[in-house]
């Protein structure tokens, strides 16, 4: 079946521009996660949804970052007034309804954001 | 606090050699989950294994094997008879479901290069 898809795959923005990154999770997956991966580093958690409810946004680095999942399926990560330090790969992952404990997260290909 | 340490930044081996990637974790919870992911040059994170804290049995899957030792808080990954296609960055990750969030905490990764 289809995996997690993300668009765009690459985004170049000028400093100060707003950007929107889209994630389509695997059909039927309840949980959706966003991570930020800087060059040469491991992914770092940004936020987590269970259906349409945003249960954890403790990883969002500033109030310029905003995520939504209004219908419990597609999610959008929005970054306002982008800064150079926002340059990274943004990864989306989804997981099925947990059968007990943390289920496996399946990752999309990521969106590489470059802020000039 | 949760923490994952992958002390080996880069490893280089010759094809057919065995190689072990180390992972040490920290958590205060008694219930937690450990994962390994592979990130080939294409960039997409590929799930390899999920293990819960109550199952200390070692696991083997083809050329891959995992050694989980709670006494040393380690979850090491061994590739037997390595192949060029094994070249990638490998990440170890931890989730302990603190506060109801299923977020993953990743190590910094180990870059494995298998030379022909």
JSON list of C-alpha atoms in Angstrom, two decimals:
[
{"chain": "A", "resi": 1, "resn": "UNK", "atom": "CA", "xyz": [0.00, 0.00, 0.00]},
{"chain": "A", "resi": 2, "resn": "UNK", "atom": "CA", "xyz": [0.94, 3.65, -0.20]},
{"chain": "A", "resi": 3, "resn": "UNK", "atom": "CA", "xyz": [3.34, 4.97, 2.37]},
{"chain": "A", "resi": 4, "resn": "UNK", "atom": "CA", "xyz": [3.53, 8.39, 4.00]},
{"chain": "A", "resi": 5, "resn": "UNK", "atom": "CA", "xyz": [3.84, 11.12, 1.42]},
{"chain": "A", "resi": 6, "resn": "UNK", "atom": "CA", "xyz": [5.09, 14.66, 1.87]},
{"chain": "A", "resi": 7, "resn": "UNK", "atom": "CA", "xyz": [5.03, 17.71, -0.34]},
{"chain": "A", "resi": 8, "resn": "UNK", "atom": "CA", "xyz": [6.86, 19.60, -1.53]},
{"chain": "A", "resi": 9, "resn": "UNK", "atom": "CA", "xyz": [10.02, 17.50, -1.43]},
{"chain": "A", "resi": 10, "resn": "UNK", "atom": "CA", "xyz": [12.16, 20.62, -1.66]},
{"chain": "A", "resi": 11, "resn": "UNK", "atom": "CA", "xyz": [11.35, 24.17, -0.67]},
{"chain": "A", "resi": 12, "resn": "UNK", "atom": "CA", "xyz": [13.52, 27.25, -0.94]},
{"chain": "A", "resi": 13, "resn": "UNK", "atom": "CA", "xyz": [12.30, 30.31, 0.92]},
{"chain": "A", "resi": 14, "resn": "UNK", "atom": "CA", "xyz": [13.65, 33.78, 1.44]},
{"chain": "A", "resi": 15, "resn": "UNK", "atom": "CA", "xyz": [14.13, 34.81, 5.04]},
{"chain": "A", "resi": 16, "resn": "UNK", "atom": "CA", "xyz": [10.88, 36.19, 6.36]},
{"chain": "A", "resi": 17, "resn": "UNK", "atom": "CA", "xyz": [8.59, 34.22, 4.06]},
{"chain": "A", "resi": 18, "resn": "UNK", "atom": "CA", "xyz": [5.90, 31.87, 5.35]},
{"chain": "A", "resi": 19, "resn": "UNK", "atom": "CA", "xyz": [5.96, 28.22, 4.26]},
{"chain": "A", "resi": 20, "resn": "UNK", "atom": "CA", "xyz": [3.50, 25.33, 4.50]},
{"chain": "A", "resi": 21, "resn": "UNK", "atom": "CA", "xyz": [4.57, 21.70, 4.43]},
{"chain": "A", "resi": 22, "resn": "UNK", "atom": "CA", "xyz": [2.06, 18.94, 3.82]},
{"chain": "A", "resi": 23, "resn": "UNK", "atom": "CA", "xyz": [1.93, 15.36, 5.10]},
{"chain": "A", "resi": 24, "resn": "UNK", "atom": "CA", "xyz": [-0.39, 12.58, 3.91]},
{"chain": "A", "resi": 25, "resn": "UNK", "atom": "CA", "xyz": [-0.23, 9.71, 6.41]},
{"chain": "A", "resi": 26, "resn": "UNK", "atom": "CA", "xyz": [-0.84, 6.06, 5.68]},
{"chain": "A", "resi": 27, "resn": "UNK", "atom": "CA", "xyz": [-4.58, 5.45, 5.36]},
{"chain": "A", "resi": 28, "resn": "UNK", "atom": "CA", "xyz": [-6.11, 4.42, 8.68]},
{"chain": "A", "resi": 29, "resn": "UNK", "atom": "CA", "xyz": [-3.20, 5.60, 10.79]},
{"chain": "A", "resi": 30, "resn": "UNK", "atom": "CA", "xyz": [-4.40, 7.42, 13.86]},
{"chain": "A", "resi": 31, "resn": "UNK", "atom": "CA", "xyz": [-1.20, 9.06, 15.07]},
{"chain": "A", "resi": 32, "resn": "UNK", "atom": "CA", "xyz": [0.87, 11.58, 13.14]},
{"chain": "A", "resi": 33, "resn": "UNK", "atom": "CA", "xyz": [4.22, 13.06, 14.10]},
{"chain": "A", "resi": 34, "resn": "UNK", "atom": "CA", "xyz": [6.45, 15.86, 12.82]},
{"chain": "A", "resi": 35, "resn": "UNK", "atom": "CA", "xyz": [10.21, 15.83, 13.31]},
{"chain": "A", "resi": 36, "resn": "UNK", "atom": "CA", "xyz": [12.98, 18.23, 12.31]},
{"chain": "A", "resi": 37, "resn": "UNK", "atom": "CA", "xyz": [16.31, 16.84, 11.16]},
{"chain": "A", "resi": 38, "resn": "UNK", "atom": "CA", "xyz": [19.27, 19.19, 10.90]},
{"chain": "A", "resi": 39, "resn": "UNK", "atom": "CA", "xyz": [22.21, 18.19, 8.74]},
{"chain": "A", "resi": 40, "resn": "UNK", "atom": "CA", "xyz": [24.23, 15.41, 10.33]},
{"chain": "A", "resi": 41, "resn": "UNK", "atom": "CA", "xyz": [21.88, 15.05, 13.28]},
{"chain": "A", "resi": 42, "resn": "UNK", "atom": "CA", "xyz": [19.14, 12.70, 14.36]},
{"chain": "A", "resi": 43, "resn": "UNK", "atom": "CA", "xyz": [15.50, 13.70, 13.95]},
{"chain": "A", "resi": 44, "resn": "UNK", "atom": "CA", "xyz": [14.08, 15.84, 16.74]},
{"chain": "A", "resi": 45, "resn": "UNK", "atom": "CA", "xyz": [10.44, 15.73, 17.76]},
{"chain": "A", "resi": 46, "resn": "UNK", "atom": "CA", "xyz": [8.25, 18.71, 17.00]},
{"chain": "A", "resi": 47, "resn": "UNK", "atom": "CA", "xyz": [4.61, 17.73, 17.55]},
{"chain": "A", "resi": 48, "resn": "UNK", "atom": "CA", "xyz": [2.17, 14.81, 17.73]},
{"chain": "A", "resi": 49, "resn": "UNK", "atom": "CA", "xyz": [-1.48, 14.33, 16.76]},
{"chain": "A", "resi": 50, "resn": "UNK", "atom": "CA", "xyz": [-3.89, 11.59, 17.63]},
{"chain": "A", "resi": 51, "resn": "UNK", "atom": "CA", "xyz": [-6.65, 11.96, 15.05]},
{"chain": "A", "resi": 52, "resn": "UNK", "atom": "CA", "xyz": [-7.32, 15.71, 14.95]},
{"chain": "A", "resi": 53, "resn": "UNK", "atom": "CA", "xyz": [-6.17, 16.38, 18.52]},
{"chain": "A", "resi": 54, "resn": "UNK", "atom": "CA", "xyz": [-2.72, 17.84, 18.98]},
{"chain": "A", "resi": 55, "resn": "UNK", "atom": "CA", "xyz": [-1.60, 16.00, 22.11]},
{"chain": "A", "resi": 56, "resn": "UNK", "atom": "CA", "xyz": [1.99, 17.18, 22.33]},
{"chain": "A", "resi": 57, "resn": "UNK", "atom": "CA", "xyz": [3.57, 20.28, 20.84]},
{"chain": "A", "resi": 58, "resn": "UNK", "atom": "CA", "xyz": [6.43, 20.53, 23.28]},
{"chain": "A", "resi": 59, "resn": "UNK", "atom": "CA", "xyz": [9.04, 20.29, 20.52]},
{"chain": "A", "resi": 60, "resn": "UNK", "atom": "CA", "xyz": [7.92, 23.27, 18.46]},
{"chain": "A", "resi": 61, "resn": "UNK", "atom": "CA", "xyz": [10.89, 25.66, 18.73]},
{"chain": "A", "resi": 62, "resn": "UNK", "atom": "CA", "xyz": [8.94, 28.91, 18.69]},
{"chain": "A", "resi": 63, "resn": "UNK", "atom": "CA", "xyz": [5.51, 30.39, 18.13]},
{"chain": "A", "resi": 64, "resn": "UNK", "atom": "CA", "xyz": [6.45, 30.78, 14.47]},
{"chain": "A", "resi": 65, "resn": "UNK", "atom": "CA", "xyz": [5.80, 27.05, 14.10]},
{"chain": "A", "resi": 66, "resn": "UNK", "atom": "CA", "xyz": [2.23, 25.86, 13.86]},
{"chain": "A", "resi": 67, "resn": "UNK", "atom": "CA", "xyz": [0.77, 22.47, 12.93]},
{"chain": "A", "resi": 68, "resn": "UNK", "atom": "CA", "xyz": [-2.75, 21.34, 12.25]},
{"chain": "A", "resi": 69, "resn": "UNK", "atom": "CA", "xyz": [-4.66, 18.21, 11.29]},
{"chain": "A", "resi": 70, "resn": "UNK", "atom": "CA", "xyz": [-8.25, 19.43, 11.07]},
{"chain": "A", "resi": 71, "resn": "UNK", "atom": "CA", "xyz": [-9.93, 16.25, 9.81]},
{"chain": "A", "resi": 72, "resn": "UNK", "atom": "CA", "xyz": [-7.64, 13.72, 11.41]},
{"chain": "A", "resi": 73, "resn": "UNK", "atom": "CA", "xyz": [-5.90, 12.81, 8.17]},
{"chain": "A", "resi": 74, "resn": "UNK", "atom": "CA", "xyz": [-3.70, 15.25, 6.23]},
{"chain": "A", "resi": 75, "resn": "UNK", "atom": "CA", "xyz": [-1.50, 17.50, 8.33]},
{"chain": "A", "resi": 76, "resn": "UNK", "atom": "CA", "xyz": [0.17, 20.82, 7.57]},
{"chain": "A", "resi": 77, "resn": "UNK", "atom": "CA", "xyz": [3.21, 22.26, 9.31]},
{"chain": "A", "resi": 78, "resn": "UNK", "atom": "CA", "xyz": [3.40, 26.00, 8.88]},
{"chain": "A", "resi": 79, "resn": "UNK", "atom": "CA", "xyz": [6.44, 28.13, 9.59]},
{"chain": "A", "resi": 80, "resn": "UNK", "atom": "CA", "xyz": [5.94, 31.87, 9.67]},
{"chain": "A", "resi": 81, "resn": "UNK", "atom": "CA", "xyz": [8.64, 34.45, 9.05]},
{"chain": "A", "resi": 82, "resn": "UNK", "atom": "CA", "xyz": [11.25, 31.81, 8.26]},
{"chain": "A", "resi": 83, "resn": "UNK", "atom": "CA", "xyz": [14.77, 32.22, 9.59]},
{"chain": "A", "resi": 84, "resn": "UNK", "atom": "CA", "xyz": [18.00, 30.64, 8.37]},
{"chain": "A", "resi": 85, "resn": "UNK", "atom": "CA", "xyz": [18.11, 28.36, 11.40]},
{"chain": "A", "resi": 86, "resn": "UNK", "atom": "CA", "xyz": [14.84, 26.79, 10.18]},
{"chain": "A", "resi": 87, "resn": "UNK", "atom": "CA", "xyz": [16.75, 25.18, 7.31]},
{"chain": "A", "resi": 88, "resn": "UNK", "atom": "CA", "xyz": [16.42, 21.43, 7.83]},
{"chain": "A", "resi": 89, "resn": "UNK", "atom": "CA", "xyz": [14.60, 18.34, 6.63]},
{"chain": "A", "resi": 90, "resn": "UNK", "atom": "CA", "xyz": [11.09, 18.11, 8.05]},
{"chain": "A", "resi": 91, "resn": "UNK", "atom": "CA", "xyz": [9.95, 14.52, 8.49]},
{"chain": "A", "resi": 92, "resn": "UNK", "atom": "CA", "xyz": [6.43, 13.31, 8.96]},
{"chain": "A", "resi": 93, "resn": "UNK", "atom": "CA", "xyz": [5.59, 9.90, 10.41]},
{"chain": "A", "resi": 94, "resn": "UNK", "atom": "CA", "xyz": [2.37, 8.03, 11.08]},
{"chain": "A", "resi": 95, "resn": "UNK", "atom": "CA", "xyz": [1.49, 5.02, 13.18]},
{"chain": "A", "resi": 96, "resn": "UNK", "atom": "CA", "xyz": [-1.56, 2.77, 13.41]},
{"chain": "A", "resi": 97, "resn": "UNK", "atom": "CA", "xyz": [-3.89, 2.56, 16.42]},
{"chain": "A", "resi": 98, "resn": "UNK", "atom": "CA", "xyz": [-1.69, 1.40, 19.26]},
{"chain": "A", "resi": 99, "resn": "UNK", "atom": "CA", "xyz": [-2.22, -2.21, 20.27]},
{"chain": "A", "resi": 100, "resn": "UNK", "atom": "CA", "xyz": [-0.46, -1.44, 23.52]},
{"chain": "A", "resi": 101, "resn": "UNK", "atom": "CA", "xyz": [2.28, 1.06, 24.04]},
{"chain": "A", "resi": 102, "resn": "UNK", "atom": "CA", "xyz": [4.17, 2.96, 21.39]},
{"chain": "A", "resi": 103, "resn": "UNK", "atom": "CA", "xyz": [3.56, 1.56, 17.96]},
{"chain": "A", "resi": 104, "resn": "UNK", "atom": "CA", "xyz": [5.95, 1.70, 15.04]},
{"chain": "A", "resi": 105, "resn": "UNK", "atom": "CA", "xyz": [6.21, 5.03, 13.24]},
{"chain": "A", "resi": 106, "resn": "UNK", "atom": "CA", "xyz": [6.54, 4.95, 9.47]},
{"chain": "A", "resi": 107, "resn": "UNK", "atom": "CA", "xyz": [8.28, 7.92, 7.93]},
{"chain": "A", "resi": 108, "resn": "UNK", "atom": "CA", "xyz": [7.76, 9.89, 4.77]},
{"chain": "A", "resi": 109, "resn": "UNK", "atom": "CA", "xyz": [10.59, 11.05, 2.49]},
{"chain": "A", "resi": 110, "resn": "UNK", "atom": "CA", "xyz": [10.77, 14.48, 4.14]},
{"chain": "A", "resi": 111, "resn": "UNK", "atom": "CA", "xyz": [10.70, 18.05, 2.92]},
{"chain": "A", "resi": 112, "resn": "UNK", "atom": "CA", "xyz": [14.09, 19.73, 2.65]},
{"chain": "A", "resi": 113, "resn": "UNK", "atom": "CA", "xyz": [13.64, 23.41, 3.55]},
{"chain": "A", "resi": 114, "resn": "UNK", "atom": "CA", "xyz": [16.37, 25.88, 2.68]},
{"chain": "A", "resi": 115, "resn": "UNK", "atom": "CA", "xyz": [16.01, 29.44, 3.94]},
{"chain": "A", "resi": 116, "resn": "UNK", "atom": "CA", "xyz": [18.19, 31.97, 2.15]},
{"chain": "B", "resi": 1, "resn": "UNK", "atom": "CA", "xyz": [14.91, 12.47, 31.04]},
{"chain": "B", "resi": 2, "resn": "UNK", "atom": "CA", "xyz": [15.12, 10.36, 27.93]},
{"chain": "B", "resi": 3, "resn": "UNK", "atom": "CA", "xyz": [18.40, 10.14, 26.11]},
{"chain": "B", "resi": 4, "resn": "UNK", "atom": "CA", "xyz": [19.93, 7.93, 23.42]},
{"chain": "B", "resi": 5, "resn": "UNK", "atom": "CA", "xyz": [23.66, 7.80, 22.85]},
{"chain": "B", "resi": 6, "resn": "UNK", "atom": "CA", "xyz": [25.29, 6.39, 19.75]},
{"chain": "B", "resi": 7, "resn": "UNK", "atom": "CA", "xyz": [28.95, 6.88, 20.49]},
{"chain": "B", "resi": 8, "resn": "UNK", "atom": "CA", "xyz": [30.18, 5.75, 17.07]},
{"chain": "B", "resi": 9, "resn": "UNK", "atom": "CA", "xyz": [29.84, 8.63, 14.64]},
{"chain": "B", "resi": 10, "resn": "UNK", "atom": "CA", "xyz": [31.24, 6.81, 11.62]},
{"chain": "B", "resi": 11, "resn": "UNK", "atom": "CA", "xyz": [32.30, 3.24, 10.92]},
{"chain": "B", "resi": 12, "resn": "UNK", "atom": "CA", "xyz": [33.97, 1.97, 7.78]},
{"chain": "B", "resi": 13, "resn": "UNK", "atom": "CA", "xyz": [34.28, -1.75, 6.98]},
{"chain": "B", "resi": 14, "resn": "UNK", "atom": "CA", "xyz": [35.10, -3.92, 4.03]},
{"chain": "B", "resi": 15, "resn": "UNK", "atom": "CA", "xyz": [32.37, -6.04, 2.50]},
{"chain": "B", "resi": 16, "resn": "UNK", "atom": "CA", "xyz": [31.68, -9.35, 4.28]},
{"chain": "B", "resi": 17, "resn": "UNK", "atom": "CA", "xyz": [32.97, -8.06, 7.60]},
{"chain": "B", "resi": 18, "resn": "UNK", "atom": "CA", "xyz": [30.65, -8.18, 10.62]},
{"chain": "B", "resi": 19, "resn": "UNK", "atom": "CA", "xyz": [29.90, -4.84, 12.25]},
{"chain": "B", "resi": 20, "resn": "UNK", "atom": "CA", "xyz": [28.18, -3.85, 15.51]},
{"chain": "B", "resi": 21, "resn": "UNK", "atom": "CA", "xyz": [26.50, -0.51, 16.06]},
{"chain": "B", "resi": 22, "resn": "UNK", "atom": "CA", "xyz": [26.20, 0.53, 19.69]},
{"chain": "B", "resi": 23, "resn": "UNK", "atom": "CA", "xyz": [23.21, 2.18, 21.35]},
{"chain": "B", "resi": 24, "resn": "UNK", "atom": "CA", "xyz": [22.93, 3.19, 25.01]},
{"chain": "B", "resi": 25, "resn": "UNK", "atom": "CA", "xyz": [19.74, 4.70, 26.36]},
{"chain": "B", "resi": 26, "resn": "UNK", "atom": "CA", "xyz": [18.51, 6.49, 29.47]},
{"chain": "B", "resi": 27, "resn": "UNK", "atom": "CA", "xyz": [14.97, 6.52, 30.84]},
{"chain": "B", "resi": 28, "resn": "UNK", "atom": "CA", "xyz": [13.28, 6.55, 34.23]},
{"chain": "B", "resi": 29, "resn": "UNK", "atom": "CA", "xyz": [10.33, 4.49, 33.04]},
{"chain": "B", "resi": 30, "resn": "UNK", "atom": "CA", "xyz": [10.07, 0.75, 33.44]},
{"chain": "B", "resi": 31, "resn": "UNK", "atom": "CA", "xyz": [7.95, 0.49, 30.29]},
{"chain": "B", "resi": 32, "resn": "UNK", "atom": "CA", "xyz": [9.61, 1.74, 27.14]},
{"chain": "B", "resi": 33, "resn": "UNK", "atom": "CA", "xyz": [10.20, 0.88, 23.50]},
{"chain": "B", "resi": 34, "resn": "UNK", "atom": "CA", "xyz": [13.38, 0.81, 21.49]},
{"chain": "B", "resi": 35, "resn": "UNK", "atom": "CA", "xyz": [13.73, 1.12, 17.74]},
{"chain": "B", "resi": 36, "resn": "UNK", "atom": "CA", "xyz": [16.34, 1.01, 15.00]},
{"chain": "B", "resi": 37, "resn": "UNK", "atom": "CA", "xyz": [15.91, 2.88, 11.73]},
{"chain": "B", "resi": 38, "resn": "UNK", "atom": "CA", "xyz": [18.07, 2.96, 8.61]},
{"chain": "B", "resi": 39, "resn": "UNK", "atom": "CA", "xyz": [18.49, 6.15, 6.58]},
{"chain": "B", "resi": 40, "resn": "UNK", "atom": "CA", "xyz": [20.07, 5.45, 3.19]},
{"chain": "B", "resi": 41, "resn": "UNK", "atom": "CA", "xyz": [21.44, 8.27, 1.04]},
{"chain": "B", "resi": 42, "resn": "UNK", "atom": "CA", "xyz": [17.96, 8.78, -0.41]},
{"chain": "B", "resi": 43, "resn": "UNK", "atom": "CA", "xyz": [16.97, 10.17, 2.98]},
{"chain": "B", "resi": 44, "resn": "UNK", "atom": "CA", "xyz": [13.89, 8.18, 3.94]},
{"chain": "B", "resi": 45, "resn": "UNK", "atom": "CA", "xyz": [13.93, 6.55, 7.38]},
{"chain": "B", "resi": 46, "resn": "UNK", "atom": "CA", "xyz": [13.32, 2.81, 7.09]},
{"chain": "B", "resi": 47, "resn": "UNK", "atom": "CA", "xyz": [12.01, 0.92, 10.10]},
{"chain": "B", "resi": 48, "resn": "UNK", "atom": "CA", "xyz": [14.11, -2.09, 11.14]},
{"chain": "B", "resi": 49, "resn": "UNK", "atom": "CA", "xyz": [12.95, -3.24, 14.56]},
{"chain": "B", "resi": 50, "resn": "UNK", "atom": "CA", "xyz": [10.78, -2.38, 17.58]},
{"chain": "B", "resi": 51, "resn": "UNK", "atom": "CA", "xyz": [11.42, -3.94, 20.98]},
{"chain": "B", "resi": 52, "resn": "UNK", "atom": "CA", "xyz": [9.60, -3.40, 24.28]},
{"chain": "B", "resi": 53, "resn": "UNK", "atom": "CA", "xyz": [11.33, -3.28, 27.63]},
{"chain": "B", "resi": 54, "resn": "UNK", "atom": "CA", "xyz": [9.81, -6.53, 28.82]},
{"chain": "B", "resi": 55, "resn": "UNK", "atom": "CA", "xyz": [11.20, -8.61, 26.01]},
{"chain": "B", "resi": 56, "resn": "UNK", "atom": "CA", "xyz": [14.93, -9.13, 26.41]},
{"chain": "B", "resi": 57, "resn": "UNK", "atom": "CA", "xyz": [15.19, -11.93, 23.91]},
{"chain": "B", "resi": 58, "resn": "UNK", "atom": "CA", "xyz": [17.72, -11.26, 21.24]},
{"chain": "B", "resi": 59, "resn": "UNK", "atom": "CA", "xyz": [16.35, -11.16, 17.73]},
{"chain": "B", "resi": 60, "resn": "UNK", "atom": "CA", "xyz": [17.75, -12.26, 14.41]},
{"chain": "B", "resi": 61, "resn": "UNK", "atom": "CA", "xyz": [16.41, -11.31, 11.01]},
{"chain": "B", "resi": 62, "resn": "UNK", "atom": "CA", "xyz": [18.54, -12.55, 8.17]},
{"chain": "B", "resi": 63, "resn": "UNK", "atom": "CA", "xyz": [21.92, -10.86, 8.44]},
{"chain": "B", "resi": 64, "resn": "UNK", "atom": "CA", "xyz": [20.65, -8.50, 11.14]},
{"chain": "B", "resi": 65, "resn": "UNK", "atom": "CA", "xyz": [20.63, -9.23, 14.85]},
{"chain": "B", "resi": 66, "resn": "UNK", "atom": "CA", "xyz": [19.90, -7.19, 17.95]},
{"chain": "B", "resi": 67, "resn": "UNK", "atom": "CA", "xyz": [21.23, -7.60, 21.47]},
{"chain": "B", "resi": 68, "resn": "UNK", "atom": "CA", "xyz": [19.05, -5.99, 24.17]},
{"chain": "B", "resi": 69, "resn": "UNK", "atom": "CA", "xyz": [20.59, -5.84, 27.67]},
{"chain": "B", "resi": 70, "resn": "UNK", "atom": "CA", "xyz": [18.61, -3.96, 30.32]},
{"chain": "B", "resi": 71, "resn": "UNK", "atom": "CA", "xyz": [21.43, -4.34, 32.84]},
{"chain": "B", "resi": 72, "resn": "UNK", "atom": "CA", "xyz": [23.64, -2.08, 30.74]},
{"chain": "B", "resi": 73, "resn": "UNK", "atom": "CA", "xyz": [20.81, -0.10, 29.08]},
{"chain": "B", "resi": 74, "resn": "UNK", "atom": "CA", "xyz": [22.07, -1.10, 25.68]},
{"chain": "B", "resi": 75, "resn": "UNK", "atom": "CA", "xyz": [20.39, -2.17, 22.45]},
{"chain": "B", "resi": 76, "resn": "UNK", "atom": "CA", "xyz": [23.14, -3.01, 19.99]},
{"chain": "B", "resi": 77, "resn": "UNK", "atom": "CA", "xyz": [22.71, -3.89, 16.34]},
{"chain": "B", "resi": 78, "resn": "UNK", "atom": "CA", "xyz": [24.95, -6.31, 14.43]},
{"chain": "B", "resi": 79, "resn": "UNK", "atom": "CA", "xyz": [25.14, -6.78, 10.69]},
{"chain": "B", "resi": 80, "resn": "UNK", "atom": "CA", "xyz": [26.74, -10.05, 9.69]},
{"chain": "B", "resi": 81, "resn": "UNK", "atom": "CA", "xyz": [28.60, -10.35, 6.39]},
{"chain": "B", "resi": 82, "resn": "UNK", "atom": "CA", "xyz": [28.03, -6.69, 5.52]},
{"chain": "B", "resi": 83, "resn": "UNK", "atom": "CA", "xyz": [27.21, -5.64, 1.99]},
{"chain": "B", "resi": 84, "resn": "UNK", "atom": "CA", "xyz": [27.66, -2.38, 0.10]},
{"chain": "B", "resi": 85, "resn": "UNK", "atom": "CA", "xyz": [23.88, -1.87, 0.21]},
{"chain": "B", "resi": 86, "resn": "UNK", "atom": "CA", "xyz": [24.11, -1.69, 4.00]},
{"chain": "B", "resi": 87, "resn": "UNK", "atom": "CA", "xyz": [25.85, 1.69, 3.68]},
{"chain": "B", "resi": 88, "resn": "UNK", "atom": "CA", "xyz": [23.59, 4.19, 5.44]},
{"chain": "B", "resi": 89, "resn": "UNK", "atom": "CA", "xyz": [23.12, 6.15, 8.63]},
{"chain": "B", "resi": 90, "resn": "UNK", "atom": "CA", "xyz": [21.57, 4.04, 11.37]},
{"chain": "B", "resi": 91, "resn": "UNK", "atom": "CA", "xyz": [19.53, 5.57, 14.17]},
{"chain": "B", "resi": 92, "resn": "UNK", "atom": "CA", "xyz": [18.57, 4.10, 17.50]},
{"chain": "B", "resi": 93, "resn": "UNK", "atom": "CA", "xyz": [15.46, 5.61, 19.12]},
{"chain": "B", "resi": 94, "resn": "UNK", "atom": "CA", "xyz": [13.55, 5.41, 22.42]},
{"chain": "B", "resi": 95, "resn": "UNK", "atom": "CA", "xyz": [9.96, 6.03, 23.39]},
{"chain": "B", "resi": 96, "resn": "UNK", "atom": "CA", "xyz": [8.81, 5.76, 26.99]},
{"chain": "B", "resi": 97, "resn": "UNK", "atom": "CA", "xyz": [5.32, 7.21, 26.62]},
{"chain": "B", "resi": 98, "resn": "UNK", "atom": "CA", "xyz": [5.93, 9.91, 29.23]},
{"chain": "B", "resi": 99, "resn": "UNK", "atom": "CA", "xyz": [2.89, 12.13, 29.57]},
{"chain": "B", "resi": 100, "resn": "UNK", "atom": "CA", "xyz": [1.02, 10.10, 27.00]},
{"chain": "B", "resi": 101, "resn": "UNK", "atom": "CA", "xyz": [3.20, 11.23, 24.11]},
{"chain": "B", "resi": 102, "resn": "UNK", "atom": "CA", "xyz": [4.55, 8.52, 21.85]},
{"chain": "B", "resi": 103, "resn": "UNK", "atom": "CA", "xyz": [7.36, 10.69, 20.53]},
{"chain": "B", "resi": 104, "resn": "UNK", "atom": "CA", "xyz": [10.64, 9.10, 19.62]},
{"chain": "B", "resi": 105, "resn": "UNK", "atom": "CA", "xyz": [13.93, 10.36, 20.99]},
{"chain": "B", "resi": 106, "resn": "UNK", "atom": "CA", "xyz": [16.72, 9.61, 18.52]},
{"chain": "B", "resi": 107, "resn": "UNK", "atom": "CA", "xyz": [20.44, 9.24, 18.88]},
{"chain": "B", "resi": 108, "resn": "UNK", "atom": "CA", "xyz": [22.73, 11.22, 16.59]},
{"chain": "B", "resi": 109, "resn": "UNK", "atom": "CA", "xyz": [23.19, 8.24, 14.31]},
{"chain": "B", "resi": 110, "resn": "UNK", "atom": "CA", "xyz": [26.09, 6.11, 13.13]},
{"chain": "B", "resi": 111, "resn": "UNK", "atom": "CA", "xyz": [27.18, 6.43, 9.53]},
{"chain": "B", "resi": 112, "resn": "UNK", "atom": "CA", "xyz": [28.18, 3.04, 8.19]},
{"chain": "B", "resi": 113, "resn": "UNK", "atom": "CA", "xyz": [30.22, 2.77, 5.01]},
{"chain": "B", "resi": 114, "resn": "UNK", "atom": "CA", "xyz": [30.73, -0.67, 3.52]},
{"chain": "B", "resi": 115, "resn": "UNK", "atom": "CA", "xyz": [33.50, -0.70, 0.94]},
{"chain": "B", "resi": 116, "resn": "UNK", "atom": "CA", "xyz": [33.69, -3.31, -1.81]}
]
